[in-house]
mmCIF file of C-alpha atoms in Angstrom:
data_model
loop_
_atom_site.group_PDB
_atom_site.id
_atom_site.type_symbol
_atom_site.label_atom_id
_atom_site.label_comp_id
_atom_site.label_asym_id
_atom_site.label_seq_id
_atom_site.Cartn_x
_atom_site.Cartn_y
_atom_site.Cartn_z
ATOM 1 C CA UNK A 1 9.100 11.248 -8.786
ATOM 2 C CA UNK A 2 9.840 13.127 -6.067
ATOM 3 C CA UNK A 3 12.339 12.225 -3.726
ATOM 4 C CA UNK A 4 9.460 12.029 -0.646
ATOM 5 C CA UNK A 5 7.670 9.753 -2.686
ATOM 6 C CA UNK A 6 9.408 6.795 -1.831
ATOM 7 C CA UNK A 7 10.391 7.697 1.665
ATOM 8 C CA UNK A 8 8.541 10.593 3.118
ATOM 9 C CA UNK A 9 10.429 13.442 4.646
ATOM 10 C CA UNK A 10 8.748 12.672 8.099
ATOM 11 C CA UNK A 11 9.270 8.827 7.467
ATOM 12 C CA UNK A 12 11.146 7.668 10.876
ATOM 13 C CA UNK A 13 14.175 5.541 10.394
ATOM 14 C CA UNK A 14 14.053 2.030 12.573
ATOM 15 C CA UNK A 15 14.182 3.095 16.445
ATOM 16 C CA UNK A 16 12.275 3.307 19.219
ATOM 17 C CA UNK A 17 8.422 3.224 18.296
ATOM 18 C CA UNK A 18 6.098 6.379 18.980
ATOM 19 C CA UNK A 19 3.295 6.366 21.636
ATOM 20 C CA UNK A 20 0.390 3.618 21.240
ATOM 21 C CA UNK A 21 -2.655 4.472 19.303
ATOM 22 C CA UNK A 22 -5.099 5.442 21.377
ATOM 23 C CA UNK A 23 -7.461 2.819 22.652
ATOM 24 C CA UNK A 24 -4.742 0.095 21.300
ATOM 25 C CA UNK A 25 -6.167 -0.031 18.117
ATOM 26 C CA UNK A 26 -3.678 -1.767 15.588
ATOM 27 C CA UNK A 27 -4.334 -2.943 12.016
ATOM 28 C CA UNK A 28 -2.163 -5.603 9.704
ATOM 29 C CA UNK A 29 -2.924 -6.321 6.327
ATOM 30 C CA UNK A 30 -0.447 -7.178 3.408
ATOM 31 C CA UNK A 31 -2.391 -6.371 0.011
ATOM 32 C CA UNK A 32 -2.089 -9.501 -2.146
ATOM 33 C CA UNK A 33 -3.514 -9.452 -5.663
ATOM 34 C CA UNK A 34 -6.737 -10.894 -6.031
ATOM 35 C CA UNK A 35 -7.807 -14.518 -7.382
ATOM 36 C CA UNK A 36 -7.383 -13.116 -11.048
ATOM 37 C CA UNK A 37 -3.791 -11.765 -10.179
ATOM 38 C CA UNK A 38 -2.807 -15.149 -9.352
ATOM 39 C CA UNK A 39 -4.569 -16.957 -12.077
ATOM 40 C CA UNK A 40 -2.601 -14.658 -14.628
ATOM 41 C CA UNK A 41 1.037 -15.129 -12.873
ATOM 42 C CA UNK A 42 0.203 -18.785 -13.464
ATOM 43 C CA UNK A 43 -1.379 -18.746 -16.671
ATOM 44 C CA UNK A 44 1.786 -16.608 -18.079
ATOM 45 C CA UNK A 45 4.039 -19.078 -16.988
ATOM 46 C CA UNK A 46 2.233 -21.810 -18.550
ATOM 47 C CA UNK A 47 1.424 -20.170 -21.672
ATOM 48 C CA UNK A 48 5.274 -19.356 -22.173
ATOM 49 C CA UNK A 49 5.940 -23.080 -21.350
ATOM 50 C CA UNK A 50 3.391 -24.404 -24.305
ATOM 51 C CA UNK A 51 4.872 -21.934 -26.498
ATOM 52 C CA UNK A 52 8.148 -23.220 -26.259
ATOM 53 C CA UNK A 53 7.673 -27.024 -26.504
ATOM 54 C CA UNK A 54 7.795 -26.641 -30.465
ATOM 55 C CA UNK A 55 11.142 -25.592 -29.941
ATOM 56 C CA UNK A 56 12.574 -27.834 -27.248
ATOM 57 C CA UNK A 57 10.555 -29.459 -24.219
ATOM 58 C CA UNK A 58 13.263 -29.316 -21.698
ATOM 59 C CA UNK A 59 13.880 -25.658 -22.222
ATOM 60 C CA UNK A 60 9.890 -25.220 -22.531
ATOM 61 C CA UNK A 61 9.878 -26.723 -18.708
ATOM 62 C CA UNK A 62 12.592 -24.993 -17.457
ATOM 63 C CA UNK A 63 11.755 -21.592 -18.719
ATOM 64 C CA UNK A 64 7.895 -21.953 -17.807
ATOM 65 C CA UNK A 65 9.171 -22.983 -14.127
ATOM 66 C CA UNK A 66 11.292 -19.987 -13.984
ATOM 67 C CA UNK A 67 8.418 -17.691 -14.973
ATOM 68 C CA UNK A 68 6.327 -19.214 -12.652
ATOM 69 C CA UNK A 69 8.754 -18.764 -9.612
ATOM 70 C CA UNK A 70 9.494 -15.343 -11.269
ATOM 71 C CA UNK A 71 6.048 -14.005 -11.420
ATOM 72 C CA UNK A 72 4.918 -15.320 -7.985
ATOM 73 C CA UNK A 73 7.770 -13.903 -6.464
ATOM 74 C CA UNK A 74 7.042 -10.294 -7.999
ATOM 75 C CA UNK A 75 3.390 -10.561 -6.897
ATOM 76 C CA UNK A 76 4.939 -11.334 -3.295
ATOM 77 C CA UNK A 77 7.429 -8.503 -3.815
ATOM 78 C CA UNK A 78 4.969 -5.801 -5.093
ATOM 79 C CA UNK A 79 2.409 -6.643 -2.285
ATOM 80 C CA UNK A 80 2.575 -3.802 0.057
ATOM 81 C CA UNK A 81 2.008 -4.582 3.861
ATOM 82 C CA UNK A 82 -0.246 -1.570 5.407
ATOM 83 C CA UNK A 83 -0.088 -1.712 9.310
ATOM 84 C CA UNK A 84 -0.768 0.322 12.503
ATOM 85 C CA UNK A 85 1.328 -0.603 15.058
ATOM 86 C CA UNK A 86 2.922 0.752 18.073
ATOM 87 C CA UNK A 87 1.875 4.160 17.403
ATOM 88 C CA UNK A 88 3.289 3.986 13.486
ATOM 89 C CA UNK A 89 1.118 3.881 10.287
ATOM 90 C CA UNK A 90 3.296 1.577 8.128
ATOM 91 C CA UNK A 91 2.527 1.670 4.345
ATOM 92 C CA UNK A 92 4.846 -0.268 2.095
ATOM 93 C CA UNK A 93 8.522 0.902 3.066
ATOM 94 C CA UNK A 94 7.168 4.633 4.164
ATOM 95 C CA UNK A 95 6.140 4.975 8.021
ATOM 96 C CA UNK A 96 4.694 7.997 10.011
ATOM 97 C CA UNK A 97 3.920 8.414 13.496
ATOM 98 C CA UNK A 98 0.082 8.481 14.251
ATOM 99 C CA UNK A 99 0.222 11.370 16.292
ATOM 100 C CA UNK A 100 0.872 13.570 12.994
ATOM 101 C CA UNK A 101 -2.009 12.452 11.419
ATOM 102 C CA UNK A 102 -5.248 13.856 11.132
ATOM 103 C CA UNK A 103 -8.666 12.432 10.027
ATOM 104 C CA UNK A 104 -9.124 9.309 8.280
ATOM 105 C CA UNK A 105 -11.604 8.478 5.794
ATOM 106 C CA UNK A 106 -12.449 5.264 4.302
ATOM 107 C CA UNK A 107 -13.247 5.390 0.453
ATOM 108 C CA UNK A 108 -15.196 3.423 -1.595
ATOM 109 C CA UNK A 109 -14.280 2.294 -5.285
ATOM 110 C CA UNK A 110 -15.619 5.384 -6.624
ATOM 111 C CA UNK A 111 -14.222 7.713 -4.393
ATOM 112 C CA UNK A 112 -10.997 6.072 -4.822
ATOM 113 C CA UNK A 113 -11.115 6.528 -8.564
ATOM 114 C CA UNK A 114 -11.711 10.273 -7.912
ATOM 115 C CA UNK A 115 -9.075 10.785 -5.386
ATOM 116 C CA UNK A 116 -6.488 9.039 -7.739
ATOM 117 C CA UNK A 117 -7.425 10.875 -10.592
ATOM 118 C CA UNK A 118 -8.929 14.593 -10.796
ATOM 119 C CA UNK A 119 -9.212 14.534 -6.818
ATOM 120 C CA UNK A 120 -5.194 13.599 -6.633
ATOM 121 C CA UNK A 121 -2.813 16.407 -5.146
ATOM 122 C CA UNK A 122 0.390 15.654 -6.545
ATOM 123 C CA UNK A 123 2.466 16.031 -3.119
ATOM 124 C CA UNK A 124 0.361 13.239 -1.670
ATOM 125 C CA UNK A 125 2.023 9.929 -0.729
ATOM 126 C CA UNK A 126 0.593 7.379 -2.902
ATOM 127 C CA UNK A 127 0.611 3.617 -2.096
ATOM 128 C CA UNK A 128 -1.530 1.939 -4.560
ATOM 129 C CA UNK A 129 -1.926 -1.169 -5.808
ATOM 130 C CA UNK A 130 -4.826 -1.571 -8.694
ATOM 131 C CA UNK A 131 -5.815 -5.072 -7.633
ATOM 132 C CA UNK A 132 -7.177 -3.423 -4.305
ATOM 133 C CA UNK A 133 -10.014 -1.158 -5.329
ATOM 134 C CA UNK A 134 -10.232 0.595 -2.094
ATOM 135 C CA UNK A 135 -8.541 2.769 0.089
ATOM 136 C CA UNK A 136 -8.165 5.064 3.128
ATOM 137 C CA UNK A 137 -7.188 8.972 2.676
ATOM 138 C CA UNK A 138 -5.358 10.151 6.112
ATOM 139 C CA UNK A 139 -4.543 13.952 6.530
ATOM 140 C CA UNK A 140 -0.891 14.595 7.598
ATOM 141 C CA UNK A 141 -0.619 17.533 10.297
ATOM 142 C CA UNK A 142 2.779 18.022 10.738
ATOM 143 C CA UNK A 143 3.428 21.676 9.899
ATOM 144 C CA UNK A 144 7.109 20.854 8.596
ATOM 145 C CA UNK A 145 6.149 18.062 6.005
ATOM 146 C CA UNK A 146 4.950 19.503 2.323
ATOM 147 C CA UNK A 147 2.828 16.207 1.978
ATOM 148 C CA UNK A 148 -0.951 17.180 2.647
ATOM 149 C CA UNK A 149 -2.365 13.220 2.927
ATOM 150 C CA UNK A 150 -1.595 9.801 2.360
ATOM 151 C CA UNK A 151 -4.039 7.486 0.042
ATOM 152 C CA UNK A 152 -3.373 3.887 0.991
ATOM 153 C CA UNK A 153 -4.695 0.939 -0.975
ATOM 154 C CA UNK A 154 -6.648 -1.276 1.438
ATOM 155 C CA UNK A 155 -9.325 -4.025 1.076
ATOM 156 C CA UNK A 156 -10.652 -3.498 4.237
ATOM 157 C CA UNK A 157 -10.712 0.274 4.454
ATOM 158 C CA UNK A 158 -13.280 0.975 7.267
ATOM 159 C CA UNK A 159 -11.203 -1.183 9.753
ATOM 160 C CA UNK A 160 -7.910 0.858 8.770
ATOM 161 C CA UNK A 161 -9.982 4.067 9.319
ATOM 162 C CA UNK A 162 -10.754 2.787 12.278
ATOM 163 C CA UNK A 163 -7.689 1.784 13.481
ATOM 164 C CA UNK A 164 -6.090 5.275 12.845
ATOM 165 C CA UNK A 165 -9.183 7.145 14.435
ATOM 166 C CA UNK A 166 -9.511 10.907 14.433
ATOM 167 C CA UNK A 167 -7.059 13.073 16.185
ATOM 168 C CA UNK A 168 -6.932 16.434 17.666
ATOM 169 C CA UNK A 169 -5.189 19.125 15.852
ATOM 170 C CA UNK A 170 -1.307 19.524 16.586
ATOM 171 C CA UNK A 171 -0.437 22.175 19.202
ATOM 172 C CA UNK A 172 1.947 24.788 17.902
#
C-alpha cells in the first residue's frame, strides 16, 4: 500500500484551519455499520457463547462477553467520520483543504461499484466502507499531489457533494 493511502501527501497536520467553505456549508457523518452489521456482531458473540457452554458455562459467558465487547469496539473503531468543516474535508484520518478540491460528484450504488472496480485509479485515495453502498468522488486539484481524486463512502452522497460544492480551477 502506498504511503499516501493512509495519510495522503496533501494531508495537513493539526493546526490552524483553512478558509471556510464558501457559503458556510458543513457536513458531518459517522459511517456506522447498518443494522445487519450490528446484528452480526452480537450474533457472533452469542454463537461463541453457545458453542462454549458444553465446555464450561462460566468460561462461555466470559468469552462471549469479551467477544461482544471486542466486536462492537471493532465496529466503532472502523467507522470513519466524514466531515466538511472549517475549510477542510476529513475522511477517516486523512484531511485536505477544500480549496484544493475540484468537482464533487455524488455516486449511486451502481456508479460506486464501477468507480471501485474497473474505473478505479490506483493513485486515488479511497475511504471505503462496504456497508455504505454510495460514495462521493471529488477531484484533487493540487498540482503537487499525485492523488487524482478522493472516493469517500457516505450514506448521504448528495449532501456531502453539496457541502463540497464546485470549485473554480486553481491559479498557477
